[in-house]
Backbone as JSON Lines, residues from 0, in Angstrom:
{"i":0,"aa":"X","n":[-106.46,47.77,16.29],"ca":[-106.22,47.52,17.68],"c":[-106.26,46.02,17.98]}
{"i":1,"aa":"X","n":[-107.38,45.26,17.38],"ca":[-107.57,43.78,17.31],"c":[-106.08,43.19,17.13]}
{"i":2,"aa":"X","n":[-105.45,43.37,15.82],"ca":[-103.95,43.16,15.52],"c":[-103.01,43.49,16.49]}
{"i":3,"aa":"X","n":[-103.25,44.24,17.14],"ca":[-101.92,44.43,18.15],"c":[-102.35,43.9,19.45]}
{"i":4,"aa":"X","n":[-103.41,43.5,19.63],"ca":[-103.81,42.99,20.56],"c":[-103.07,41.51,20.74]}
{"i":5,"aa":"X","n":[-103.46,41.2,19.53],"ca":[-103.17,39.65,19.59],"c":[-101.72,39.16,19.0]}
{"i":6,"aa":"X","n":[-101.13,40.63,18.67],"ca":[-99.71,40.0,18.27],"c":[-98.76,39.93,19.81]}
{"i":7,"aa":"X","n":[-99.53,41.09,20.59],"ca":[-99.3,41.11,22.37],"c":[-99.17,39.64,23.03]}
{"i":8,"aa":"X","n":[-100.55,38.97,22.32],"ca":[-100.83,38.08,23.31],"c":[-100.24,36.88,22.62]}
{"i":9,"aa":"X","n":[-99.76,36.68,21.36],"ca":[-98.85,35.34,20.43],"c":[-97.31,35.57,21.26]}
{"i":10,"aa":"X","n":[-97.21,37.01,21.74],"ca":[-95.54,37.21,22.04],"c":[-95.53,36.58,23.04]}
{"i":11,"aa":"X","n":[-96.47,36.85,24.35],"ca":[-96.42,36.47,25.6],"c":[-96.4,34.77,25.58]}
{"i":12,"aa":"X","n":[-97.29,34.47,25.0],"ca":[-97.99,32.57,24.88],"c":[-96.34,32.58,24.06]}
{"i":13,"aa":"X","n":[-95.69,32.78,23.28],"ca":[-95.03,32.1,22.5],"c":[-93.66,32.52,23.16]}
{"i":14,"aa":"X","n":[-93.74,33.73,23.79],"ca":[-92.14,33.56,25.19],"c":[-92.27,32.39,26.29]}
{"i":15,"aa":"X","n":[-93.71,32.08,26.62],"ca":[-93.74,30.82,27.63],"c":[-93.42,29.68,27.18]}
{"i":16,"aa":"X","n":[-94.23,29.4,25.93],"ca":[-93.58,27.87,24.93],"c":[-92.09,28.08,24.79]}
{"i":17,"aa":"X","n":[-91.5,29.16,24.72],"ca":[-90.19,28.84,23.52],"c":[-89.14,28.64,24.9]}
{"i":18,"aa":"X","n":[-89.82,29.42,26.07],"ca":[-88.98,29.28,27.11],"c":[-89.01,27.98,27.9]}
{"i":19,"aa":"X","n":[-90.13,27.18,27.58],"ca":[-90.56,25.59,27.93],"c":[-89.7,25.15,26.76]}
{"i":20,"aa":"X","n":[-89.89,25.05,25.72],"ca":[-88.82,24.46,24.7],"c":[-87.6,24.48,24.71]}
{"i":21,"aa":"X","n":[-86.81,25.54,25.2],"ca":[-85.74,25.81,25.27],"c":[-85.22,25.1,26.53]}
{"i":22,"aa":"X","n":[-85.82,25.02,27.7],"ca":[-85.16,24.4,28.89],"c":[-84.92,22.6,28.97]}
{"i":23,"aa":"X","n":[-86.55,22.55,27.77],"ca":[-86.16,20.69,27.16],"c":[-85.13,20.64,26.15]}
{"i":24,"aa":"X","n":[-84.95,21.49,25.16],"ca":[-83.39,21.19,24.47],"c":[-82.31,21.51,25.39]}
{"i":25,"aa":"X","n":[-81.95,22.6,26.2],"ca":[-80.89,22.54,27.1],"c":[-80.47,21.29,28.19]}
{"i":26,"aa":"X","n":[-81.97,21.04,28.31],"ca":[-81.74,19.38,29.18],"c":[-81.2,18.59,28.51]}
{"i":27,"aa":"X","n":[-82.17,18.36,27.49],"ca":[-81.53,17.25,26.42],"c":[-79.83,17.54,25.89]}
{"i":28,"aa":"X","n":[-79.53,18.36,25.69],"ca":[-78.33,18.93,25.0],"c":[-76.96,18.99,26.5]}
{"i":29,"aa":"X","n":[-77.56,18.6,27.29],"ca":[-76.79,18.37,29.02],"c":[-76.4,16.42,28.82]}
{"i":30,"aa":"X","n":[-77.98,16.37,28.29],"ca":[-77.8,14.91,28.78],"c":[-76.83,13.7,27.37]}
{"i":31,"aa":"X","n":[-76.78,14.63,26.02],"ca":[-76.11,14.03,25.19],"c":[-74.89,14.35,25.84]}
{"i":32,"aa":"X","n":[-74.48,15.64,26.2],"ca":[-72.7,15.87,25.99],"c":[-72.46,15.15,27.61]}
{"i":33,"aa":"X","n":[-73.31,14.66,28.46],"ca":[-72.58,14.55,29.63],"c":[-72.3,15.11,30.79]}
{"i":34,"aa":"X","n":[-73.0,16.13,30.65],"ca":[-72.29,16.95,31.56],"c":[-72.47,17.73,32.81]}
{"i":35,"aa":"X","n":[-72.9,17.79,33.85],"ca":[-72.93,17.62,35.09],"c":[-72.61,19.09,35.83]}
{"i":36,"aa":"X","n":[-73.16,19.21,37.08],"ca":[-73.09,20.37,37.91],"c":[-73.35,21.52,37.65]}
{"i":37,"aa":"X","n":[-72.48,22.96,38.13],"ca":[-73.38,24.12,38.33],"c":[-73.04,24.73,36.9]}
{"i":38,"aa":"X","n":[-72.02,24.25,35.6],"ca":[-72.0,24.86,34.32],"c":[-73.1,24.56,33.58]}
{"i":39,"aa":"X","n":[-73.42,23.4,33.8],"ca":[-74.57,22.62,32.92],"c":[-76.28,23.87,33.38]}
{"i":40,"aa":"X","n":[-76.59,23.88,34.76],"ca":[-77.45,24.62,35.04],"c":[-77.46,25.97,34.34]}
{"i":41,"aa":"X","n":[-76.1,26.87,34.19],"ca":[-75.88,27.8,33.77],"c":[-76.15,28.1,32.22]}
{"i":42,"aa":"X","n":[-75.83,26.65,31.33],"ca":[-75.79,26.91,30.43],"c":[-77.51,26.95,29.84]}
{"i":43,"aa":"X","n":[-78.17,26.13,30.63],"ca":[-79.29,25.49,30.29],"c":[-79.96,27.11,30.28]}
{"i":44,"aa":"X","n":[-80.07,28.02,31.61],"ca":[-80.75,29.09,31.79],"c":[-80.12,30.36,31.27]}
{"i":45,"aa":"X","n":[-79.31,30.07,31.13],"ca":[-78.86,31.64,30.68],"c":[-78.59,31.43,28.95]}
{"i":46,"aa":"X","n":[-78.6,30.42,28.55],"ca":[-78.47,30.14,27.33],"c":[-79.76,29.27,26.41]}
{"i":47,"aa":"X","n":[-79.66,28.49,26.62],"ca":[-81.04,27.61,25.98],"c":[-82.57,28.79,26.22]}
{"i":48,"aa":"X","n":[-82.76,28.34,27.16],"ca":[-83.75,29.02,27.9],"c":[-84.04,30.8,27.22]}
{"i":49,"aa":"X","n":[-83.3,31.55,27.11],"ca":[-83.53,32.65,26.74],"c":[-83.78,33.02,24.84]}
{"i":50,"aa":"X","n":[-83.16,32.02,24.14],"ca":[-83.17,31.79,22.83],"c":[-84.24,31.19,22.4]}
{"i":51,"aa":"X","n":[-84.48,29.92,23.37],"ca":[-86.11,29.96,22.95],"c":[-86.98,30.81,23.39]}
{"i":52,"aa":"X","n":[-87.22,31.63,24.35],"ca":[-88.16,32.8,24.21],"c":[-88.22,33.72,23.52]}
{"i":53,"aa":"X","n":[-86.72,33.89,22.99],"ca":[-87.04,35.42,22.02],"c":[-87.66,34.57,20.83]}
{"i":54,"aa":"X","n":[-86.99,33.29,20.59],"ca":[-87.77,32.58,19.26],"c":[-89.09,32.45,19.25]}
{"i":55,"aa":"X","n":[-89.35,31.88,20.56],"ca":[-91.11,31.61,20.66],"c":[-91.41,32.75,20.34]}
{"i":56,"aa":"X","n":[-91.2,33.72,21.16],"ca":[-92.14,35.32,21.04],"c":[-91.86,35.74,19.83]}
{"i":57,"aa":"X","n":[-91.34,35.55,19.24],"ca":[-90.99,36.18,17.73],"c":[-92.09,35.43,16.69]}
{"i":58,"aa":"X","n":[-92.08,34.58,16.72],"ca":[-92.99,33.53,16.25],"c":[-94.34,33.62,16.32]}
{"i":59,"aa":"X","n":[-94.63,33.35,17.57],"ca":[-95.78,33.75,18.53],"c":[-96.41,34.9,17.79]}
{"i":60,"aa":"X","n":[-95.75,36.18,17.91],"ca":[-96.09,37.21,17.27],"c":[-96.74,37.74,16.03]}
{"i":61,"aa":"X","n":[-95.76,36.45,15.28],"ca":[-96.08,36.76,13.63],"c":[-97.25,35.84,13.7]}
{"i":62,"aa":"X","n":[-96.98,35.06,14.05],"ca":[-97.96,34.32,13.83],"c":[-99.91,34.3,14.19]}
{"i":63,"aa":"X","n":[-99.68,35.08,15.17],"ca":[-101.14,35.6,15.59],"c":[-101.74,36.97,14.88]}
{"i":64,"aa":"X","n":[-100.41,37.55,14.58],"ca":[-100.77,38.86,13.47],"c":[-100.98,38.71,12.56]}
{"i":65,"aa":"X","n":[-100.73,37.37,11.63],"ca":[-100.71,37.02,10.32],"c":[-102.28,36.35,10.48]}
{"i":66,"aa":"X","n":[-102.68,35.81,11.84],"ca":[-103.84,35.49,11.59],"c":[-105.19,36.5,12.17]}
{"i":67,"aa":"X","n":[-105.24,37.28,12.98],"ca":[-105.62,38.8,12.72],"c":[-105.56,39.4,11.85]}
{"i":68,"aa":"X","n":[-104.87,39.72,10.65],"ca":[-105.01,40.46,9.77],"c":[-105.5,39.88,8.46]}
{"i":69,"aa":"X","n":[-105.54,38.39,8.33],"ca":[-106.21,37.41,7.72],"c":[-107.8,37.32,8.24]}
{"i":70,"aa":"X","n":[-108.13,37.57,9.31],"ca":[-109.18,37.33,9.71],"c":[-110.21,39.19,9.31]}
{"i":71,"aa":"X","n":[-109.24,40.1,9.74],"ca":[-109.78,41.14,9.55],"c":[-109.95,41.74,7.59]}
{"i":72,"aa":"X","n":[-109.42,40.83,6.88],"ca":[-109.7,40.83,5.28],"c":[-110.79,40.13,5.63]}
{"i":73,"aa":"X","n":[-111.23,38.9,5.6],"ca":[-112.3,38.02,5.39],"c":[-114.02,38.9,6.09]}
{"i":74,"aa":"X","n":[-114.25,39.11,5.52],"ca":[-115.36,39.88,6.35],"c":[-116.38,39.38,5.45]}
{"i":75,"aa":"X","n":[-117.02,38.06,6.72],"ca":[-118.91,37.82,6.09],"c":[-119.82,38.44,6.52]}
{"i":76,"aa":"X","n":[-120.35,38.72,5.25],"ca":[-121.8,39.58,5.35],"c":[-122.91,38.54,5.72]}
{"i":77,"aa":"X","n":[-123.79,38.6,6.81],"ca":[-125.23,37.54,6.42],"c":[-125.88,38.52,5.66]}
{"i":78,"aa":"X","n":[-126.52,37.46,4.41],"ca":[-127.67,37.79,3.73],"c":[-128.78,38.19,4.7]}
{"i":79,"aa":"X","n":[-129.66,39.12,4.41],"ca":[-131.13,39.14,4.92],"c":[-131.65,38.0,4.75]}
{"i":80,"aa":"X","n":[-132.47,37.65,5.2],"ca":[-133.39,36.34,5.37],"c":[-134.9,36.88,4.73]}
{"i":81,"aa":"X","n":[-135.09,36.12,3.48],"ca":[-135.87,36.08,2.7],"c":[-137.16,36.01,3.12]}
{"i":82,"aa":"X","n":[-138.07,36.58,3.21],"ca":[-139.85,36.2,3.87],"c":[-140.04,35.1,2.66]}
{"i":83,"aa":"X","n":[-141.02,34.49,3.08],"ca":[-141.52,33.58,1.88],"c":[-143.0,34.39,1.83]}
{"i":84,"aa":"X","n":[-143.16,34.23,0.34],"ca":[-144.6,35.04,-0.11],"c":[-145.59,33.47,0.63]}
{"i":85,"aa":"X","n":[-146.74,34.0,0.59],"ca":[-147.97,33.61,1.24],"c":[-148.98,33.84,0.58]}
């Protein structure tokens, strides 16, 4: 449940980044070619913008599951704590 928890929560965090990433390459990618008015807006959101979220969240995903299920192998035991003789 831990694992799906957090591959939930890498998708969500990593649709917000990829959809922040994506609207700075669509800017940027406006401001190399030039190009101006209501196509440029269009392209930025309906295009940039949506490719980086499925990327982020895709990412996002693996990436928090890969470290959940890394974390759920590693399992430390504490030792008992030794009395000292007297």
């Amino acid at each position: 449940m831990k694992i799906a928890l957090l591959a939930v929560l890498g998708l969500a965090l990593g649709a917000l980044g990829g959809a922040a990433l994506g609207i700075g390459a669509g800017l940027t990618w406006i401001g190399m070619a030039r190009t101006s008015g209501l196509d440029s807006g269009t392209l930025v959101f309906f295009t940039f913008m949506p490719l980086g979220a499925a990327i982020g969240g895709i990412g996002g995903a693996l990436l928090f599951a890969v470290v959940a299920i890394r974390d759920a192998e590693i399992v430390i035991e504490r030792q008992p704590v030794r009395q000292r003789d007297r």
